[in-house]
Coordinates of C-alpha atoms in Angstrom, one line a residue:
M27 CA 34.0 0.6 25.8
K28 CA 35.9 -2.6 25.2
T29 CA 39.6 -2.8 25.7
R30 CA 42.2 -3.6 23.1
K31 CA 42.6 -7.1 24.6
E32 CA 39.0 -7.8 24.4
L33 CA 38.7 -6.4 20.9
K34 CA 41.5 -8.8 19.7
E35 CA 40.0 -11.7 21.5
Q36 CA 36.8 -11.0 19.8
A37 CA 38.6 -10.9 16.5
K38 CA 40.4 -14.1 17.0
T39 CA 37.2 -16.1 18.1
A40 CA 35.6 -14.8 15.0
L41 CA 38.6 -15.8 12.6
R42 CA 38.9 -19.1 14.7
G43 CA 38.5 -21.9 12.0
N44 CA 37.9 -19.2 9.3
W45 CA 41.4 -18.3 8.6
P46 CA 41.6 -19.7 5.0
W47 CA 38.5 -18.1 4.2
A48 CA 39.6 -14.9 5.6
V49 CA 43.0 -14.9 3.9
G50 CA 41.4 -16.1 0.6
V51 CA 38.7 -13.1 0.6
L52 CA 41.6 -10.6 0.1
L53 CA 44.3 -12.9 -1.5
V54 CA 42.3 -14.5 -4.4
P55 CA 40.8 -11.1 -5.9
T56 CA 44.2 -9.5 -5.4
L57 CA 46.1 -12.2 -7.2
A58 CA 43.6 -12.3 -10.0
L59 CA 43.9 -8.5 -10.3
S60 CA 47.8 -8.8 -10.1
L61 CA 47.7 -11.5 -13.2
V62 CA 45.4 -9.4 -15.3
F63 CA 47.8 -6.4 -14.5
G64 CA 50.9 -8.4 -15.3
I65 CA 49.4 -9.6 -18.7
L66 CA 48.3 -6.2 -19.8
L67 CA 51.6 -4.6 -18.8
G68 CA 53.4 -7.3 -20.9
V69 CA 51.2 -6.7 -24.0
I70 CA 51.9 -2.9 -23.7
D71 CA 55.7 -3.7 -23.3
L72 CA 55.6 -5.7 -26.5
V73 CA 53.8 -3.0 -28.3
W74 CA 56.2 -0.6 -26.9
K75 CA 59.3 -2.5 -28.2
A76 CA 57.9 -3.0 -31.6
A77 CA 57.0 0.8 -32.1
T78 CA 60.3 1.8 -30.9
A79 CA 62.2 -0.7 -33.3
D80 CA 61.0 0.9 -36.4
F81 CA 60.6 4.3 -35.6
T82 CA 58.6 6.2 -38.1
A83 CA 56.3 9.2 -38.1
S84 CA 53.1 7.1 -37.5
S85 CA 54.9 5.2 -34.5
N86 CA 54.3 8.5 -32.5
I87 CA 50.8 8.0 -32.5
V88 CA 51.4 4.5 -31.4
L89 CA 53.5 5.6 -28.5
I90 CA 50.8 8.0 -27.4
F91 CA 48.1 5.2 -27.5
I92 CA 50.5 2.9 -25.5
V93 CA 51.2 5.5 -22.6
M94 CA 47.3 6.1 -22.6
A95 CA 46.8 2.4 -22.3
F96 CA 49.3 2.1 -19.5
L97 CA 47.7 4.9 -17.5
M98 CA 44.2 3.2 -17.9
L99 CA 45.8 0.0 -16.7
V100 CA 47.1 1.8 -13.7
L101 CA 43.8 3.6 -13.0
F102 CA 41.9 0.4 -13.4
T103 CA 44.2 -1.4 -11.2
F104 CA 43.9 1.3 -8.5
F105 CA 40.0 1.6 -8.7
A106 CA 39.7 -2.4 -8.4
S107 CA 42.2 -2.6 -5.5
I108 CA 40.0 -0.1 -3.6
G109 CA 36.9 -2.1 -4.4
I110 CA 38.5 -5.3 -3.5
G111 CA 39.9 -4.0 -0.4
T112 CA 36.5 -2.3 0.7
G113 CA 34.8 -5.5 0.0
A114 CA 37.1 -7.7 2.2
T115 CA 36.8 -4.9 5.1
Y116 CA 32.9 -5.4 4.8
A117 CA 33.2 -9.2 4.8
Y118 CA 35.1 -9.1 8.1
L119 CA 32.5 -6.8 9.5
E120 CA 29.9 -9.2 8.6
L121 CA 32.1 -12.1 10.1
I122 CA 32.1 -10.2 13.4
R123 CA 28.3 -10.0 13.2
G124 CA 28.3 -13.7 12.8
R125 CA 27.6 -13.8 9.0
K126 CA 30.2 -15.4 6.7
Q127 CA 29.9 -14.2 3.0
S128 CA 31.2 -16.2 -0.1
F129 CA 34.1 -15.0 -2.2
R130 CA 32.1 -13.9 -4.9
E131 CA 29.9 -11.8 -2.9
A132 CA 33.0 -10.2 -1.0
A133 CA 34.7 -9.6 -4.2
T134 CA 31.9 -8.0 -6.1
Y135 CA 30.2 -6.3 -3.2
A136 CA 31.6 -2.9 -3.9
F137 CA 30.8 -3.1 -7.5
K138 CA 27.1 -3.7 -7.4
E139 CA 24.0 -1.6 -7.1
Q140 CA 26.3 1.5 -7.9
R141 CA 27.9 1.5 -4.6
F142 CA 31.5 2.1 -5.9
D143 CA 30.8 5.7 -6.5
S144 CA 29.8 6.3 -2.8
I145 CA 32.7 4.3 -1.6
F146 CA 35.5 6.0 -3.9
G147 CA 34.2 9.2 -2.7
V148 CA 34.5 8.5 0.9
V149 CA 38.0 7.2 0.4
L150 CA 39.0 10.2 -1.8
M151 CA 37.6 12.7 0.6
T152 CA 39.2 10.9 3.6
V153 CA 42.6 11.0 1.8
I154 CA 42.1 14.8 0.9
Y155 CA 41.2 15.9 4.4
S156 CA 43.8 13.9 6.0
L157 CA 46.6 15.2 3.7
L158 CA 45.3 18.8 4.1
W159 CA 45.6 18.4 7.9
T160 CA 49.0 17.0 7.7
I161 CA 50.3 19.7 5.6
L162 CA 49.6 22.0 8.5
L163 CA 50.6 19.7 11.3
I164 CA 51.6 16.0 11.4
V165 CA 49.9 15.3 14.6
P166 CA 46.5 16.9 13.7
G167 CA 46.7 14.9 10.4
F168 CA 47.0 11.7 12.2
M169 CA 44.1 12.7 14.7
K170 CA 41.8 13.7 11.9
A171 CA 42.7 10.5 10.0
M172 CA 41.6 8.6 13.0
A173 CA 38.3 10.8 13.3
Y174 CA 37.6 9.8 9.5
S175 CA 38.4 6.0 10.0
Q176 CA 34.8 4.9 10.4
G177 CA 33.4 6.2 7.2
L178 CA 33.6 3.1 5.2
F179 CA 31.6 1.1 8.0
I180 CA 29.0 3.9 8.3
L181 CA 28.5 4.0 4.8
K182 CA 27.9 0.3 4.4
D183 CA 25.2 0.3 7.3
D184 CA 23.4 3.4 5.7
M185 CA 23.6 2.1 2.1
E186 CA 21.9 -1.2 3.3
A187 CA 19.4 0.7 5.4
D188 CA 18.5 2.9 2.4
K189 CA 19.1 6.0 4.2
G190 CA 20.4 8.0 1.1
I191 CA 23.7 9.1 3.0
T192 CA 26.3 11.2 0.9
T193 CA 30.1 10.8 1.3
T194 CA 30.4 14.1 3.4
S195 CA 27.6 13.0 5.8
A196 CA 29.3 9.7 6.2
I197 CA 32.6 11.4 7.1
T198 CA 30.8 13.7 9.5
K199 CA 28.9 11.1 11.2
S200 CA 32.4 9.1 11.6
K201 CA 33.9 12.3 13.1
L202 CA 31.0 12.5 15.7
M203 CA 31.1 8.9 16.5
M204 CA 35.1 9.1 17.3
E205 CA 34.5 12.0 19.6
G206 CA 36.5 10.6 22.8
H207 CA 37.7 7.6 20.9
K208 CA 40.4 8.9 18.8
K209 CA 43.0 8.0 21.4
D210 CA 41.7 4.5 21.8
Y211 CA 41.8 3.8 18.0
F212 CA 45.2 5.1 17.6
L213 CA 46.5 2.9 20.3
L214 CA 44.7 0.0 19.0
C215 CA 46.5 0.6 15.5
L216 CA 49.8 1.0 17.2
S217 CA 49.5 -2.4 19.1
F218 CA 50.0 -4.2 15.6
L219 CA 53.4 -2.5 14.9
G220 CA 55.1 -5.6 16.6
W221 CA 53.3 -8.0 14.3
A222 CA 54.3 -6.0 11.4
L223 CA 57.9 -6.5 12.1
I224 CA 57.7 -10.3 10.9
P225 CA 56.7 -9.6 7.4
L226 CA 59.1 -6.8 7.3
A227 CA 62.0 -9.1 8.4
L228 CA 61.0 -11.7 5.7
C229 CA 60.8 -8.8 3.0
G230 CA 64.5 -7.8 4.0
G231 CA 65.6 -11.3 3.9
A232 CA 64.2 -12.0 0.4
V233 CA 66.2 -8.7 -0.8
A234 CA 69.3 -9.9 0.7
L235 CA 69.0 -13.4 -0.9
L236 CA 68.3 -11.9 -4.2
L237 CA 71.5 -9.7 -4.0
N238 CA 73.1 -13.0 -3.2
H239 CA 71.9 -14.8 -6.2
Q240 CA 69.9 -17.3 -4.1
N241 CA 66.9 -17.2 -5.8
G242 CA 65.1 -20.2 -4.4
W243 CA 65.4 -19.1 -0.7
A244 CA 64.6 -15.5 -1.7
S245 CA 61.3 -16.7 -3.5
L246 CA 60.6 -18.7 -0.3
C247 CA 61.1 -15.8 1.8
L248 CA 59.1 -13.5 -0.5
I249 CA 56.1 -16.1 -0.3
L250 CA 56.3 -16.1 3.5
Y251 CA 56.4 -12.3 3.5
M252 CA 53.2 -12.2 1.3
L253 CA 51.4 -14.8 3.6
G254 CA 52.5 -13.0 6.8
L255 CA 51.3 -9.8 5.5
Y256 CA 47.9 -10.9 4.5
I257 CA 47.4 -12.6 8.0
L258 CA 48.3 -9.3 9.7
V259 CA 46.0 -7.4 7.4
V260 CA 43.2 -9.9 8.1
Y261 CA 43.8 -9.7 11.8
Q262 CA 44.0 -5.9 12.0
A263 CA 41.0 -5.3 9.7
T264 CA 38.9 -7.8 11.7
T265 CA 39.8 -6.1 15.1
Q266 CA 39.1 -2.6 13.6
A267 CA 35.6 -4.1 12.4
A268 CA 35.1 -5.3 16.1
F269 CA 36.0 -1.8 17.2
Y270 CA 33.4 -0.2 14.9
Q271 CA 30.8 -2.6 16.1
D272 CA 31.6 -1.7 19.7
L273 CA 31.4 2.0 19.0
L274 CA 27.9 1.2 17.1
A275 CA 26.5 -0.6 20.2
Q276 CA 27.5 2.5 22.4
E277 CA 26.0 4.7 19.9
Q278 CA 22.8 2.9 19.9
S279 CA 22.5 2.8 23.7
K280 CA 23.1 6.7 23.7
E281 CA 20.4 7.1 21.1
I282 CA 18.1 4.9 23.2
A283 CA 18.7 6.9 26.1
E284 CA 18.3 10.1 24.1
L285 CA 15.0 8.7 22.9
E286 CA 13.9 7.9 26.4
D287 CA 15.0 11.4 27.5
K288 CA 13.0 12.8 24.5
L289 CA 10.0 10.6 25.4
A290 CA 10.1 11.6 28.9
H291 CA 10.2 15.2 28.1
A292 CA 7.6 14.9 25.6
K293 CA 5.4 13.3 28.3
V294 CA 6.0 16.0 30.6
E295 CA 4.9 18.6 27.8
A296 CA 1.9 16.6 26.9
D297 CA 0.9 16.6 30.6
E298 CA 1.5 20.2 31.0
A299 CA -0.5 20.9 27.8
M300 CA -3.3 18.7 29.1
A301 CA -3.5 20.4 32.3
D302 CA -3.7 23.8 30.4
Y303 CA -6.3 22.5 28.3
N304 CA -8.3 21.3 31.4
D305 CA -7.9 24.6 33.2
R306 CA -9.0 26.5 29.9
I307 CA -12.1 24.1 29.9
A308 CA -12.8 24.8 33.6
E309 CA -12.5 28.5 33.0
R310 CA -14.8 28.5 30.0
K311 CA -17.4 26.2 32.0
A312 CA -17.0 28.8 35.0
D313 CA -17.6 31.7 32.6
K314 CA -20.7 30.0 31.0
K315 CA -22.0 29.2 34.4
K316 CA -21.5 32.7 35.7
A317 CA -23.1 34.2 32.4
H318 CA -26.1 31.8 32.8
D319 CA -26.4 32.7 36.6
E320 CA -26.4 36.5 35.5
K321 CA -28.8 35.7 32.7
M322 CA -31.3 34.0 35.2
A323 CA -30.9 36.4 37.8
K324 CA -31.8 39.4 35.2
K325 CA -35.0 37.2 34.2
L326 CA -36.0 36.8 38.0
K327 CA -35.5 40.5 38.5
A328 CA -37.5 41.5 35.4
K329 CA -40.2 38.9 36.3
Q330 CA -40.2 40.6 40.0
E331 CA -40.5 43.9 38.6
R332 CA -43.4 42.8 36.3
E333 CA -45.3 41.4 39.4
D334 CA -44.6 44.5 41.4
K335 CA -45.9 46.6 38.7
R336 CA -49.0 44.3 38.3
R337 CA -49.6 44.2 42.2
E338 CA -49.3 48.2 42.3
K339 CA -51.9 48.3 39.3
V340 CA -54.2 46.2 41.2
A341 CA -53.9 48.0 44.3
Q342 CA -54.5 51.3 42.6
K343 CA -57.7 49.9 40.9
R344 CA -58.8 48.5 43.8
Q345 CA -58.2 52.0 45.9
E346 CA -60.2 53.7 43.0
R347 CA -63.0 51.4 43.2
E348 CA -63.3 51.8 47.1
E349 CA -63.1 55.5 46.6
K350 CA -65.8 55.4 44.1
E351 CA -67.9 53.2 46.4
A352 CA -67.3 55.5 49.2
K353 CA -68.7 58.4 47.0
N354 CA -71.8 56.3 46.2
P355 CA -72.8 54.3 49.4
K356 CA -76.0 52.9 47.6
K357 CA -74.1 51.1 45.3
K358 CA -72.1 49.6 47.9
A359 CA -75.2 48.3 49.8
K360 CA -76.9 46.7 46.5
K361 CA -73.5 44.9 46.0
T362 CA -73.4 43.5 49.6
A363 CA -77.0 42.3 49.3
K364 CA -76.3 40.6 46.0
A365 CA -73.4 38.9 47.6
K366 CA -75.6 37.9 50.6
D367 CA -78.2 36.4 48.1
V368 CA -75.6 34.4 46.1
A369 CA -74.4 33.0 49.4
K370 CA -77.9 31.8 50.5
K371 CA -78.6 30.3 47.1
S372 CA -75.2 28.4 47.3
S373 CA -76.1 27.2 50.8
D374 CA -79.5 26.0 49.6
T375 CA -78.1 24.2 46.5
K376 CA -75.7 22.5 48.8
T377 CA -78.6 21.3 51.3
T378 CA -80.8 19.9 48.3
D379 CA -77.6 18.0 46.7
K380 CA -77.1 16.4 50.2
S381 CA -80.8 15.3 50.5
A382 CA -80.7 14.1 46.8
K383 CA -77.7 11.9 47.5
E384 CA -79.4 10.5 50.6
S385 CA -82.5 9.6 48.8
T386 CA -80.4 7.8 46.1
K387 CA -78.5 5.9 48.7
A388 CA -81.8 4.7 50.3
K389 CA -83.2 3.6 46.9
S390 CA -80.1 1.6 46.1
K391 CA -80.5 -0.1 49.6
A392 CA -84.2 -1.0 48.6
K393 CA -83.2 -2.4 45.4
K394 CA -80.6 -4.6 46.9
V395 CA -83.0 -5.9 49.4
S396 CA -85.6 -6.6 46.5
Q397 CA -83.1 -8.3 44.6
K398 CA -82.3 -10.8 47.6
V399 CA -86.2 -11.5 47.9
D400 CA -86.8 -12.1 44.4
Q401 CA -84.1 -14.9 44.2
P402 CA -86.2 -17.6 46.1
A403 CA -89.6 -16.8 44.1
D404 CA -87.8 -17.1 40.7
K405 CA -86.4 -20.5 42.1
T406 CA -90.1 -21.5 42.9
K407 CA -91.3 -20.5 39.5
E408 CA -88.5 -22.5 38.0
S409 CA -89.5 -25.7 39.9
E410 CA -93.2 -25.3 38.9
A411 CA -92.1 -24.9 35.2
E412 CA -90.0 -28.1 35.5
K413 CA -92.9 -30.1 37.0
T414 CA -95.4 -28.9 34.2
K415 CA -92.7 -30.1 31.6
E416 CA -92.5 -33.5 33.2
T417 CA -96.3 -33.8 33.3
A418 CA -96.4 -33.0 29.7
K419 CA -93.8 -35.5 28.8
K420 CA -95.8 -38.6 30.6
P421 CA -98.0 -40.8 28.4
E422 CA -101.7 -40.2 28.4
T423 CA -103.2 -43.2 30.2
K424 CA -106.6 -41.6 31.1
G425 CA -109.4 -40.0 29.0
T426 CA -109.7 -36.6 27.7
K427 CA -111.6 -35.5 30.9
S428 CA -108.8 -36.2 33.1
N429 CA -106.7 -34.3 30.8
H430 CA -108.9 -31.2 30.9
S431 CA -109.1 -31.5 34.6
S432 CA -105.4 -31.6 35.0
S433 CA -104.8 -28.6 32.8
K434 CA -107.4 -26.5 34.5
K435 CA -105.7 -27.1 37.9
P436 CA -102.9 -24.9 37.5
K437 CA -105.1 -22.1 36.0
S438 CA -107.2 -21.9 39.3
K439 CA -104.0 -21.6 41.2
S440 CA -102.7 -18.9 39.1
K441 CA -106.1 -17.1 39.6
K442 CA -105.6 -17.5 43.2
K443 CA -102.2 -16.3 43.1
K444 CA -103.1 -13.1 41.1
G445 CA -105.3 -12.1 44.0
K446 CA -102.7 -12.1 46.6
K447 CA -99.8 -9.6 46.7
P448 CA -96.3 -11.0 47.1
F449 CA -94.5 -10.4 50.2
Y450 CA -91.4 -9.0 48.8
K451 CA -93.3 -6.2 47.2
E452 CA -94.8 -5.1 50.4
V453 CA -91.3 -5.0 51.8
A454 CA -90.2 -2.9 49.1
K455 CA -93.0 -0.5 49.7
K456 CA -92.2 -0.2 53.3
G457 CA -88.6 0.4 52.6
A458 CA -89.6 3.2 50.2
K459 CA -92.0 4.9 52.8
H460 CA -89.2 4.4 55.5
G461 CA -86.7 6.2 53.3
K462 CA -89.2 9.2 52.5
G463 CA -89.9 9.6 56.1
R464 CA -86.4 10.1 56.8

């Protein structure tokens, strides 16, 4: 929390170079309101004098209307002064925040967007609560007035944030915000009493000069009094706005700290919930695994029991068969003889299969050898066929006899060759005989 000196320095730095504007924001609307009030009051006074000069029965009604008009004028001036003062206070708060409003915006801020109802409600409730506490005891009344002092500032921020705050909630929030700071605010207000003595001295001087019929000096003192009073009000209102801004910064830091604590607490709760969730999942998995193992164990047990029953049945049947065979030994001898015959047949088939395989192997070897021998013979045949083609292509130079003689020669050769057996056939026959011998 800033000290009183720091708050006043902050207000002075904000007002430095802006004193005419700051005084004008409050003075100009006030002068305009005073002018309107004076004109209307003069009109009412003239009507009152005219009505009382010629007093008749109908003049009673006129007097009633004059009184009602005067009361309406007083109420209008009261409400307008509340709006003008609140707008100036909000303008000083914006100046502390680094924004400078225009005269028109500051003077009409409270009367736009239906803000005046909420502003008047906060002012009225603050006055009522303070008076009620003051009736009981004076000191508690002052302390409650200090507690409700930030209601207008809170209302402004909440209205601009569209939070829909009410008058009572603004006062309640001000009371909570001022907890532990009422003494600081009270001392801050008391620190302006010394500055308030200057306007009071000027006011007293103006009254004294009027009594001595020195109207010129009296009017000068009155002007200085008004100017000093407005300067003091501007200075005090700006310092109070700085006090609220400091409180708001502290509240925001508290809210941030509370939010961080809530987030940390929520994180811990989330971690605990996640741990519980993981534990439940692990338990479910363990239960499922246990149930599956029990089911498989039951299946294996049932399968083992079925297998044992089957073996018992097989053993029982075997025993019954052996008992029957023991009673009939002839049947047993026949079965053993059949078994021996089957064994002999299987051995014979195995030997025949082996000999057949060996013969097929020998035949395949002989074929391979014959193919190798046939290759050169085929080559000789091809060469003879080529020679005959060449002789056929040569031109016929000799007579027809030579042609007949040349054509007959290969026939005689072929006849001679038919009489002889080729050597590769003999080799193939020998190989076949050799395979049979084996």
